[in-house]
Short mmCIF file of C-alpha atoms in Angstrom, two decimals:
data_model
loop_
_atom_site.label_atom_id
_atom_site.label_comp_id
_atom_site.label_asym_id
_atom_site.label_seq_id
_atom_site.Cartn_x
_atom_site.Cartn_y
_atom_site.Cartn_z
CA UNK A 1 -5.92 -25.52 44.09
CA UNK A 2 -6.70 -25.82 40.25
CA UNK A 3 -7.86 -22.82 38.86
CA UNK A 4 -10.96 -23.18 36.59
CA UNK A 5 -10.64 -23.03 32.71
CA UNK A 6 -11.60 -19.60 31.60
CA UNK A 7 -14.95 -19.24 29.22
CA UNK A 8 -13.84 -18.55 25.69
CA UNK A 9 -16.73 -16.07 25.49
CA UNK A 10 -15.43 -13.89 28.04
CA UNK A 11 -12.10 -13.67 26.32
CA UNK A 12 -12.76 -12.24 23.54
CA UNK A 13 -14.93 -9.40 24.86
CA UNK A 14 -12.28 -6.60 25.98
CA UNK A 15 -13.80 -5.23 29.13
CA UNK A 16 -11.61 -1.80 29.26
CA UNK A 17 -12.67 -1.09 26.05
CA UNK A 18 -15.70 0.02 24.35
CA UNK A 19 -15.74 -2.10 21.31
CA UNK A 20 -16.34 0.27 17.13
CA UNK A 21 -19.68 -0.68 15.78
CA UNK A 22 -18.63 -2.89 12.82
CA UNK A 23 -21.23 -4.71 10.80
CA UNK A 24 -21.14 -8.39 10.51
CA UNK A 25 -19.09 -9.68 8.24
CA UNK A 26 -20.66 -12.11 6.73
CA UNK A 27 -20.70 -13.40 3.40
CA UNK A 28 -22.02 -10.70 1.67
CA UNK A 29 -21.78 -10.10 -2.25
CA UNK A 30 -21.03 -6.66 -2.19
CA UNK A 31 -18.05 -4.87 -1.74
CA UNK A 32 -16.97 -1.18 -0.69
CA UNK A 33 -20.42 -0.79 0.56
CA UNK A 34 -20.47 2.48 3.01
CA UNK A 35 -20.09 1.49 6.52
CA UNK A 36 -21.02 3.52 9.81
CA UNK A 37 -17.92 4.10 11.76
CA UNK A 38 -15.38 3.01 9.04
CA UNK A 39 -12.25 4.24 9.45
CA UNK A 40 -10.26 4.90 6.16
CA UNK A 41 -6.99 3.11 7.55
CA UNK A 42 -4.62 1.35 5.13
CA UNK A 43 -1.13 1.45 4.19
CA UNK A 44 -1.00 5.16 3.03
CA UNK A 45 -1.03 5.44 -0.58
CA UNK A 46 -2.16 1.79 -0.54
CA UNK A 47 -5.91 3.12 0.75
CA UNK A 48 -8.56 3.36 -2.19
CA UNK A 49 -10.48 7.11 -2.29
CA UNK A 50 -13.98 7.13 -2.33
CA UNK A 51 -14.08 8.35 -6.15
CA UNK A 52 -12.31 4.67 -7.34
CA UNK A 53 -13.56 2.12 -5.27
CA UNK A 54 -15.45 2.37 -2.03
CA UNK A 55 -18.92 4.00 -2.88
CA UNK A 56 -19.27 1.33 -5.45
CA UNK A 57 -20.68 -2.10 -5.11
CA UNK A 58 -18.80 -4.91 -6.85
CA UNK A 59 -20.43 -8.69 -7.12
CA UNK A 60 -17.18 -11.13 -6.22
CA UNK A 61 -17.43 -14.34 -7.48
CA UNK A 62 -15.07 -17.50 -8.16
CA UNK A 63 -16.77 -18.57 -11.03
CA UNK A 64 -14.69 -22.22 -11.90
CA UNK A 65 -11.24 -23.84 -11.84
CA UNK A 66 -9.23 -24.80 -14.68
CA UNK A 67 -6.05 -27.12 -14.34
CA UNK A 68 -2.74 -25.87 -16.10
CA UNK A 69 0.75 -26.86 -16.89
CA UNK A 70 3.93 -24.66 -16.83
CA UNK A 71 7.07 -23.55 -15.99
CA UNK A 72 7.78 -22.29 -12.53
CA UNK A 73 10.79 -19.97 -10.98
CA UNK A 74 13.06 -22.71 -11.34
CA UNK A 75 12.00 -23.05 -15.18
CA UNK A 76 10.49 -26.63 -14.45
CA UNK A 77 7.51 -27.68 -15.62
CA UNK A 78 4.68 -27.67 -12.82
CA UNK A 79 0.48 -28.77 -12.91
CA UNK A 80 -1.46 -26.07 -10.62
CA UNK A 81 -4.66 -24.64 -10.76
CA UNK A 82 -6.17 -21.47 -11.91
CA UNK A 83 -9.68 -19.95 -11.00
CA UNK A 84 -11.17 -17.45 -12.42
CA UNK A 85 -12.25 -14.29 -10.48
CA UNK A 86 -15.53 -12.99 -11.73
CA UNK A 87 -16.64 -8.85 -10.98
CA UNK A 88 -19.43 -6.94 -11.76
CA UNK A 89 -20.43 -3.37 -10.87
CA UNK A 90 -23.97 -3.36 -9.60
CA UNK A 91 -23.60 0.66 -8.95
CA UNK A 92 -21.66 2.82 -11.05
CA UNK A 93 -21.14 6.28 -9.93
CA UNK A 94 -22.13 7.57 -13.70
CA UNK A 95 -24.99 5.30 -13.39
CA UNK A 96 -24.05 3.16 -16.18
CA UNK A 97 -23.57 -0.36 -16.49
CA UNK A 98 -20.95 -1.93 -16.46
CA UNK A 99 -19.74 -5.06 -18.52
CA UNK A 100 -18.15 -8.39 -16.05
CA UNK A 101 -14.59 -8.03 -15.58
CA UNK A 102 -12.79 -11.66 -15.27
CA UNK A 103 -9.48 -12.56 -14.63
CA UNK A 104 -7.50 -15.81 -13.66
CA UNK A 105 -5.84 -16.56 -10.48
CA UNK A 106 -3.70 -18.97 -9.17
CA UNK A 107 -3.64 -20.48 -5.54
CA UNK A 108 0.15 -18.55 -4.51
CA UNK A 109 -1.46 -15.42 -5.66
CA UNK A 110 -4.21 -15.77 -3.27
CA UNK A 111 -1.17 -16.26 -0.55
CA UNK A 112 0.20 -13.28 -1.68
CA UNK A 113 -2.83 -10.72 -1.09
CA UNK A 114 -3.24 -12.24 2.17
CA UNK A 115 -0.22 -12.18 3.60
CA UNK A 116 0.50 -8.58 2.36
CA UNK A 117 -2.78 -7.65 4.34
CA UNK A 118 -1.10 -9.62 7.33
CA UNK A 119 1.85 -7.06 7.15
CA UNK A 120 -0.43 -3.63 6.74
CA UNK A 121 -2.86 -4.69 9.10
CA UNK A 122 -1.66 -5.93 11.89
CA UNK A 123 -4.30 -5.39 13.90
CA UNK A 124 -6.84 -6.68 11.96
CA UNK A 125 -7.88 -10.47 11.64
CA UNK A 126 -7.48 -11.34 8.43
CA UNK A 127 -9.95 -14.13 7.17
CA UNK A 128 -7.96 -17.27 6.46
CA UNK A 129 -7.72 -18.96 2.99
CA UNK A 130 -8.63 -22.98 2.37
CA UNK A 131 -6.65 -25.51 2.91
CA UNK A 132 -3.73 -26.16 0.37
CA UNK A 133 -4.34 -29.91 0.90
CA UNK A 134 -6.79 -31.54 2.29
CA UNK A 135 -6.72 -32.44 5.21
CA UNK A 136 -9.17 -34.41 7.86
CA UNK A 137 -10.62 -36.90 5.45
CA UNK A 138 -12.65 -39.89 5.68
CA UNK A 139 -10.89 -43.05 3.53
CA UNK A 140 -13.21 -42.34 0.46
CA UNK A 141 -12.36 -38.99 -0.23
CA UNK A 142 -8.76 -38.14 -2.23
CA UNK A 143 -6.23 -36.40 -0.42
CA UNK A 144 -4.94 -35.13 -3.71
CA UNK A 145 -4.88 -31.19 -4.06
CA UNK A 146 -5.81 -32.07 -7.88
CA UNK A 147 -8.75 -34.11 -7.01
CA UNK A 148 -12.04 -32.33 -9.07
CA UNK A 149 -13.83 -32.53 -5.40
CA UNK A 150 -11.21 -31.13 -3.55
CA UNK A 151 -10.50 -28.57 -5.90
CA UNK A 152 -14.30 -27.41 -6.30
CA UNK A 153 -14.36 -27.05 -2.61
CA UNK A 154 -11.18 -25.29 -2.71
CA UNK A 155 -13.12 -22.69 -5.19
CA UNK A 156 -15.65 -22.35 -3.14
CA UNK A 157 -13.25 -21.47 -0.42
CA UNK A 158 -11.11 -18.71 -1.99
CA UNK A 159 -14.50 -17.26 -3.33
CA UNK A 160 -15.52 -17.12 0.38
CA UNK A 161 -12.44 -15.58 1.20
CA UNK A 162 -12.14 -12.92 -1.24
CA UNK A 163 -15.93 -12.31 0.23
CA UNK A 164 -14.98 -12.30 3.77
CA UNK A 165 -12.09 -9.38 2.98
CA UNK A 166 -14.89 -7.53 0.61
CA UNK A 167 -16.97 -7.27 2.90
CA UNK A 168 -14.66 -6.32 5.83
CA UNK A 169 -15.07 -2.28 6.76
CA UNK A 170 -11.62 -1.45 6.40
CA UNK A 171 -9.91 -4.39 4.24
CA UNK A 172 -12.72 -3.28 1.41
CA UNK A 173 -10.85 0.06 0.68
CA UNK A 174 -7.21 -1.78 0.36
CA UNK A 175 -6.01 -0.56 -3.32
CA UNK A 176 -3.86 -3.83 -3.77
CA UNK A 177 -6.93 -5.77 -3.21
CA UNK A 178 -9.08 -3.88 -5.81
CA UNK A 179 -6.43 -4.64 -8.17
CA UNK A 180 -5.61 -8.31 -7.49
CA UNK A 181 -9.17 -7.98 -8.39
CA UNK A 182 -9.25 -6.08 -11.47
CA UNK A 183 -5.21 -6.10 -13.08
CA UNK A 184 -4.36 -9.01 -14.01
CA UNK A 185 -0.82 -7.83 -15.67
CA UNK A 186 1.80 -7.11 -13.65
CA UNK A 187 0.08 -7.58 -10.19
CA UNK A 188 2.49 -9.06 -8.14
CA UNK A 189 5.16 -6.54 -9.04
CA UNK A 190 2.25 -3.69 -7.78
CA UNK A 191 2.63 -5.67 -4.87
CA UNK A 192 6.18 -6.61 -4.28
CA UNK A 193 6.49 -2.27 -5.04
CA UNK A 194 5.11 -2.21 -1.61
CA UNK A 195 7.78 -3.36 0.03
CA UNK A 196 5.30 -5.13 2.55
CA UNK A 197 8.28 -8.03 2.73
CA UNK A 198 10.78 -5.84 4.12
CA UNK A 199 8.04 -5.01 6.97
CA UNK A 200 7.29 -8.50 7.87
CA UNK A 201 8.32 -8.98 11.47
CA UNK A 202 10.56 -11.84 11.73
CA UNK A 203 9.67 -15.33 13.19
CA UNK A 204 12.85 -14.88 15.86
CA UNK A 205 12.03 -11.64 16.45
CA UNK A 206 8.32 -12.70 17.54
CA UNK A 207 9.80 -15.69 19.21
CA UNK A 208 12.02 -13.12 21.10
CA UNK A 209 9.33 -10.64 22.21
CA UNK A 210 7.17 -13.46 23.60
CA UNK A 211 9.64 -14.65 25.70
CA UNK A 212 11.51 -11.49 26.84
CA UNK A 213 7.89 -9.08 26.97
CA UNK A 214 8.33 -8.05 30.80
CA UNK A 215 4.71 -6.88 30.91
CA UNK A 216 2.69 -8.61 28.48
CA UNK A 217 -0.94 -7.59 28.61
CA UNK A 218 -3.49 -10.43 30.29
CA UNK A 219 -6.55 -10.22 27.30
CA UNK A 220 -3.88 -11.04 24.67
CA UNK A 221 -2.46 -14.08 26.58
CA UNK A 222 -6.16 -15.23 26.90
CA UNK A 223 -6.35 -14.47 23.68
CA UNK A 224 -3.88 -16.71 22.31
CA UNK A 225 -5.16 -19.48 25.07
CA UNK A 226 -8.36 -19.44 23.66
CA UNK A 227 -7.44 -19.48 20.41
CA UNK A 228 -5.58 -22.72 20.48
CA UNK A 229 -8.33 -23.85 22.24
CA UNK A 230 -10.59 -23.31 19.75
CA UNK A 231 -7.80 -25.10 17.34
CA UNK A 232 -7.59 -28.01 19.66
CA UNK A 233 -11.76 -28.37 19.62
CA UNK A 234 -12.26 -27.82 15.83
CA UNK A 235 -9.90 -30.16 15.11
CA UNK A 236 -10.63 -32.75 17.74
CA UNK A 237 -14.76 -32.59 16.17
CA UNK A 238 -13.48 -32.66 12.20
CA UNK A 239 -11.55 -36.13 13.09
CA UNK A 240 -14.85 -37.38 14.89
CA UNK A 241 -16.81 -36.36 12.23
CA UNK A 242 -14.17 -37.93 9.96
CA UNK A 243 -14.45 -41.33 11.82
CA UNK A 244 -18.56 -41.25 11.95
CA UNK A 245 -18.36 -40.76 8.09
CA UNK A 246 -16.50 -43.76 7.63
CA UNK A 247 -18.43 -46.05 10.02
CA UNK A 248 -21.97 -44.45 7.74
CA UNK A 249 -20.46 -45.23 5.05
CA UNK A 250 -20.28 -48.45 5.93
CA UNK A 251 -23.09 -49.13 7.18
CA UNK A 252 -25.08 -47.84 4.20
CA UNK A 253 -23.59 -49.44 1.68
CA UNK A 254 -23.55 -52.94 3.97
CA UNK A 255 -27.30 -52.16 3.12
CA UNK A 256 -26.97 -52.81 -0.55
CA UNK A 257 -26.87 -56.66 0.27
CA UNK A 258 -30.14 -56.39 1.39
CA UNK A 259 -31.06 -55.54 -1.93
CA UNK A 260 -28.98 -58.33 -3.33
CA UNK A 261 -30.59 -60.70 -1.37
CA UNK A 262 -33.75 -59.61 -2.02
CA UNK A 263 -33.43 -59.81 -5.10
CA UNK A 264 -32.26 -63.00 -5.58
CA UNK A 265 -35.26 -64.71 -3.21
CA UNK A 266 -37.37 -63.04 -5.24
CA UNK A 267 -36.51 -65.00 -8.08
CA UNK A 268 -37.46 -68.11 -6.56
CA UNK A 269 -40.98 -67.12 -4.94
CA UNK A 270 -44.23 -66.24 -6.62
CA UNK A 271 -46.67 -64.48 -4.29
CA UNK A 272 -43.98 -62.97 -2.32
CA UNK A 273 -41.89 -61.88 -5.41
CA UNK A 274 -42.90 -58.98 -6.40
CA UNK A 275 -42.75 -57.38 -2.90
CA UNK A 276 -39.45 -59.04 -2.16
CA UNK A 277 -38.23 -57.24 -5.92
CA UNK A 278 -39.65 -54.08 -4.47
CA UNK A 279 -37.99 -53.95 -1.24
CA UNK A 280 -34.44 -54.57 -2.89
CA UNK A 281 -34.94 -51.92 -5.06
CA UNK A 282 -35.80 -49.39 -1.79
CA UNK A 283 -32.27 -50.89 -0.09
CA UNK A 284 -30.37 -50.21 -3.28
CA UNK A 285 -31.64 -46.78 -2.95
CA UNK A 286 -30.95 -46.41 0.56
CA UNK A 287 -27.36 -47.90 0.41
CA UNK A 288 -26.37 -45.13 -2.67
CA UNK A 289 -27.29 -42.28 -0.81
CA UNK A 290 -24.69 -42.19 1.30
CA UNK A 291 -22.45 -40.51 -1.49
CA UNK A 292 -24.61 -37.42 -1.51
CA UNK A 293 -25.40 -37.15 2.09
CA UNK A 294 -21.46 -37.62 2.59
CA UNK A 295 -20.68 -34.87 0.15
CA UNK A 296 -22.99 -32.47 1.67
CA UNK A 297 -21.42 -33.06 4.98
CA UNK A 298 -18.14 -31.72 3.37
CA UNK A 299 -19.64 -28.39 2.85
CA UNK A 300 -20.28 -28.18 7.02
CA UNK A 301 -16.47 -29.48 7.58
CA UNK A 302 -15.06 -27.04 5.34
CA UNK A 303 -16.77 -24.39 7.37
CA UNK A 304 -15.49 -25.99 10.65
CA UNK A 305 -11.93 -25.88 8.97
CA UNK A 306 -12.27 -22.05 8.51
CA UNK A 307 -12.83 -21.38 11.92
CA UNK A 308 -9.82 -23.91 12.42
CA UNK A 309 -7.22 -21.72 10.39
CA UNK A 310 -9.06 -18.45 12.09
CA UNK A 311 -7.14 -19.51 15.44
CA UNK A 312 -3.90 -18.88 13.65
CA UNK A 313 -5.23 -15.32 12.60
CA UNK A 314 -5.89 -14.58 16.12
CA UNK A 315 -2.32 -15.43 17.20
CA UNK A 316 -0.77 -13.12 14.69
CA UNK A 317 -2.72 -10.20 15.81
CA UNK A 318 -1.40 -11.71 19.62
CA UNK A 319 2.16 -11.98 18.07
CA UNK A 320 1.88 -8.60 16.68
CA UNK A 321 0.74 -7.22 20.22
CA UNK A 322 3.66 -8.56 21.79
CA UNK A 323 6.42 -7.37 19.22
CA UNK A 324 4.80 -3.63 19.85
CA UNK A 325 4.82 -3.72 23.49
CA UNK A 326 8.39 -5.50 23.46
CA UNK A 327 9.44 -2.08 21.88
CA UNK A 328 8.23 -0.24 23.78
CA UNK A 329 9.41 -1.89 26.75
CA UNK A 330 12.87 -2.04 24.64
CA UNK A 331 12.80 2.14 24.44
CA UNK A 332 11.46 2.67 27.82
CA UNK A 333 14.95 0.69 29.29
CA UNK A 334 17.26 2.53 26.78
CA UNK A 335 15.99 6.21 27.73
CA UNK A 336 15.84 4.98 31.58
CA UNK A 337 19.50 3.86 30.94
CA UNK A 338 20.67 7.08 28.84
CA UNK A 339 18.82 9.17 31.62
CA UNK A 340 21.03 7.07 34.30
CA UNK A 341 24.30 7.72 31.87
CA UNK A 342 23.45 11.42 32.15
CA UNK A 343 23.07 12.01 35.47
CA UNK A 344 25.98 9.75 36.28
CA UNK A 345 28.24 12.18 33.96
CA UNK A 346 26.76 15.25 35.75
CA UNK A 347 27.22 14.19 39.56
CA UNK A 348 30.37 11.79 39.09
CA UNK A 349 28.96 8.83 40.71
CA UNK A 350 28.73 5.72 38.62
CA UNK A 351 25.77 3.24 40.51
CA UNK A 352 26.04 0.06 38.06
CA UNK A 353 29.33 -1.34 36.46
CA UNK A 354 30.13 -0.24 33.30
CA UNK A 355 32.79 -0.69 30.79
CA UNK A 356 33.24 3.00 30.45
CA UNK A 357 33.56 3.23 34.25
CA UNK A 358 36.46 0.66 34.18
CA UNK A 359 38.08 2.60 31.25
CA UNK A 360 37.88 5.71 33.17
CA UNK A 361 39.66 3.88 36.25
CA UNK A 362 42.39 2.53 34.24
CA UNK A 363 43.09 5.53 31.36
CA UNK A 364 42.20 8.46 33.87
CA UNK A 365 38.91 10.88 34.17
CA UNK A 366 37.83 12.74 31.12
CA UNK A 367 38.43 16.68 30.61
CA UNK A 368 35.51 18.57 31.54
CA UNK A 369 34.80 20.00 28.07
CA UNK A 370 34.81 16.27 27.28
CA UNK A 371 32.21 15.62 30.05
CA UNK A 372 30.29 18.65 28.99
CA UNK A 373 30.43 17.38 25.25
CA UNK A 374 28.92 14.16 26.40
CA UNK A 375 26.46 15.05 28.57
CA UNK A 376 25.03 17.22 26.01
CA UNK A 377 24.98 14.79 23.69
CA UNK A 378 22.46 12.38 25.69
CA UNK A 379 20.22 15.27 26.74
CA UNK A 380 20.06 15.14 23.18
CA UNK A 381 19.34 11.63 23.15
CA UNK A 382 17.05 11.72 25.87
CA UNK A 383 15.01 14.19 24.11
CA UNK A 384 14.64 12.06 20.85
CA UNK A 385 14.30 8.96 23.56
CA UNK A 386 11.34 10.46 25.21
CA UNK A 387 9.65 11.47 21.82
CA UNK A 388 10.38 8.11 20.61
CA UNK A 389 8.87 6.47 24.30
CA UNK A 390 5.54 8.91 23.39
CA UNK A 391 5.28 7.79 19.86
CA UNK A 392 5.24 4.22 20.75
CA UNK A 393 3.00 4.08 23.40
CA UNK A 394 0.55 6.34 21.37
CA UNK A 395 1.09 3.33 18.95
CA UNK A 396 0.71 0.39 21.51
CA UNK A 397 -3.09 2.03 22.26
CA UNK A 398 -3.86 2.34 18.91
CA UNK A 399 -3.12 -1.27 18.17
CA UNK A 400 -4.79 -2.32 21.37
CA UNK A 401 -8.01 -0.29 20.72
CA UNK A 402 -8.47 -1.17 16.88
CA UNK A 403 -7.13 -4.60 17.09
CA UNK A 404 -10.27 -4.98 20.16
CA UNK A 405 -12.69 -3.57 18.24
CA UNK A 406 -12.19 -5.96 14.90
CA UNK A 407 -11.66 -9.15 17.62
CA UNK A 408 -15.68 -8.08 18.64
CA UNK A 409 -16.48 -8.00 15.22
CA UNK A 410 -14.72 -11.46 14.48
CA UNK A 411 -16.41 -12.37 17.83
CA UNK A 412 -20.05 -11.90 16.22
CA UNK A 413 -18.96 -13.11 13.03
CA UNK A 414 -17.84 -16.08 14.76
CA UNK A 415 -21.01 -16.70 16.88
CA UNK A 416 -23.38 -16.27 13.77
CA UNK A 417 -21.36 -18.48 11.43
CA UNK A 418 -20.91 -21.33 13.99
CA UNK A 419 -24.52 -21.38 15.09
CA UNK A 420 -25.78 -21.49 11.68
CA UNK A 421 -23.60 -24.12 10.61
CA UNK A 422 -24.55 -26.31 13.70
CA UNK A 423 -28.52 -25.79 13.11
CA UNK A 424 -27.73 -26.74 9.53
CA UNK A 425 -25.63 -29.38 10.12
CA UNK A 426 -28.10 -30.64 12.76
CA UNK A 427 -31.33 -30.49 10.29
CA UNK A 428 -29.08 -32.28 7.75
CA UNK A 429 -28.59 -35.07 9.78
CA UNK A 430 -32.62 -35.25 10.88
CA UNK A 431 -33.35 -35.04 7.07
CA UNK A 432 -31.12 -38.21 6.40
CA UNK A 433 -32.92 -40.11 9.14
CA UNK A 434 -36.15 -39.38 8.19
CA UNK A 435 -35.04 -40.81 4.48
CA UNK A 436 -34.08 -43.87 6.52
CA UNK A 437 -37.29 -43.99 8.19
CA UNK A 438 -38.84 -43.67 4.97
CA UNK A 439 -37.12 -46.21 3.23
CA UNK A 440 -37.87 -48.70 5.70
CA UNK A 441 -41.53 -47.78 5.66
CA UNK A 442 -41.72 -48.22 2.14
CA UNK A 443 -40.36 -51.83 2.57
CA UNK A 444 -42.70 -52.95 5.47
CA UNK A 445 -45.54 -52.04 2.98
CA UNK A 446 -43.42 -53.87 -0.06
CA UNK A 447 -43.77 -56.72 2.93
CA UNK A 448 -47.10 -56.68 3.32
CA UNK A 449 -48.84 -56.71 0.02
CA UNK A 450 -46.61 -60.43 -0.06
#
């Protein structure tokens, strides 16, 4: 019997667990602003103190673009694009002001915070950046990454970024984030000093843990169900929308030869001239519109796309979930086999095959003080086995608790984006049919003063 598809809203709301009170993390313009329930997590030294960075407020801005030429690692010239990073302290703890601080930033440094935040917090889900090229476009707009367009949407979408981790309650305090903010010398190497590379978890090592995970908890495999759901659905409505906005197109600017036409009857009538002249003029009007109306709909789609790249932040934290409890699993089988190994040793009695066990059979049984050595040796084991079993499972709920509480904060996040971008999108569309309405009212009275 086919099961039902599960509701997407359920899934994200962890019902063993009551979910932190975050705030919503909208786009807010201030950063490092005290938050109830905050924890001050981060990658040790890597956390800002309260004295440097989180009790003041810092306006974030991407202020423009600028395109550049020059040399990359390979020492061949490359064209990319800068942006400059615009900060201003709106609360000083000496209670002075504070002059703009502005640096410029390319798109792989942007790469670079975020995927250093991917490595220190695991559990968190990181907001995604824009797209590197476009991608879901209507025949009229460039594909190019260099495009002016694309790239002023692309502005937009870093500065929304660098907002979304500003105003996140533990992201905020991140010391390499403050920096990428503020130092503009020698920034990567702060980060590369990390060492946030050599902690990476490894694609095959993911890939192995999400096959071999013997008990892999149910609200993470919904999880990563519903997230690519939600992929397959955002991306299924930005190619519909991408179609419709070809077809308008279209049909708007099929509208300019009614103003053509007009136009040129006019020119041989006299009493109905003038009002044939007029109504041209309103269809000329209507048919350029489009280009505006168009390029406000690419502010909605580049908010659908967020969401769109936010289903592949959800599967990291899933991926992550599954490498932790794969260790732990790992652990729990060596210390159940070196507690076996022990108790084999003490009693005599080997219960599984083992190459020592043929050894034994074919070079004789070991010396007792051998036996004795041995056996004390994986008590020893066992001990650091069982510590090491503790540790990680105090670990595994850790991740599990804080990685549920910022998934019901994305959750609301989520919700109140999505909504208002609908309504939005929705009154954007009734706006552009009233102008239609409009336009063709103002040509049945151009008709009838003929």
């Amino acid at each position: 019997m086919e099961q039902a598809a599960p509701d997407p809203e359920r899934l994200l709301q962890p019902a063993p667990l009551e979910p932190l009170s975050h705030p919503d993390a909208g786009l807010e313009s201030m950063v490092g602003e005290e938050t109830k329930g905050a924890r001050d997590e981060g990658p040790g030294d890597g956390t800002m103190t309260e004295n440097n960075f989180s009790l003041k407020k810092i306006e974030i801005s991407v202020s423009e673009a600028e395109k550049r030429t020059g040399r990359n690692a390979m020492n061949m010239q490359e064209t990319y694009t800068a942006y400059l990073i615009e900060t201003r302290s709106v609360e000083h703890s000496d209670g002075q002001s504070v002059l703009t601080d502005s640096l410029w930033r390319r798109y792989s440094e942007f790469e670079l915070l975020r995927n250093y935040l991917l490595v220190y917090y695991p559990h968190i889900v990181v907001p995604p950046l824009p797209e590197k090229r476009a991608e879901f476009v209507w025949h009229k707009l460039s594909a190019d990454n260099m495009d002016p367009d694309f790239v002023e949407r692309r502005r937009i979408g870093l500065e929304n970024f660098l907002l979304r981790v500003a105003s996140h309650p533990i992201l905020c305090r991140d010391k390499i984030f403050y920096l990428f903010l503020t130092q503009e010398g020698n920034w990567k190497e702060t980060v590369n000093e990390t060492g946030f590379q050599l902690k990476a978890d490894s694609r095959l090592k993911a890939l192995n843990a999400t096959f071999r995970v013997k008990n892999p908890d149910k609200r993470f495999i919904e999880l990563k169900h519903y997230s690519d759901e939600l992929q397959s659905v955002i991306s299924h409505l930005l190619r519909v929308r991408a179609r419709v906005a070809d077809r308008l197109y279209g049909v708007y600017k099929v509208h300019g030869n009614y103003g053509r036409v007009f136009s040129e009857w006019s020119a041989i009538e006299k009493e109905m001239g003038d009002g044939l002249q007029s109504a041209g003029h309103h269809m000329d009007v209507y048919a350029s519109s489009i280009d505006d109306i168009l390029e406000d709909e690419e502010h909605y789609a580049d908010q659908l796309k967020e969401y769109l790249f936010y289903a592949e932040a959800l599967r990291a934290v899933c991926r992550k979930h599954e490498l932790t409890q794969y260790d732990l699993e790992t652990a729990a089988q060596d210390l159940a086999a070196k507690k076996q190994q022990c108790e084999e040793l003490a009693t005599g009695t080997v219960r599984t095959f083992s190459l020592k066990g043929m050894t034994t059979k074919l070079f004789g049984q070991e010396t007792p003080e051998q036996r004795e050595a041995r056996i004390k040796m994986l008590e020893e084991q066992i001990k650091e086995g069982e510590q090491q079993l503790k540790s990680k499972n105090l670990e595994g709920r850790e991740f599990v608790k804080n990685a549920w509480a910022d998934i019901e904060r994305f959750k609301e996040q989520k919700n109140h984006d999505l909504k208002e971008a609908l309504i939005s999108y929705a009154v954007m569309q009734i706006s552009m049919c009233k102008k239609g309405i409009q336009v063709w009212t103002n040509a049945k009275e151009c008709f009838s003063k003929m």
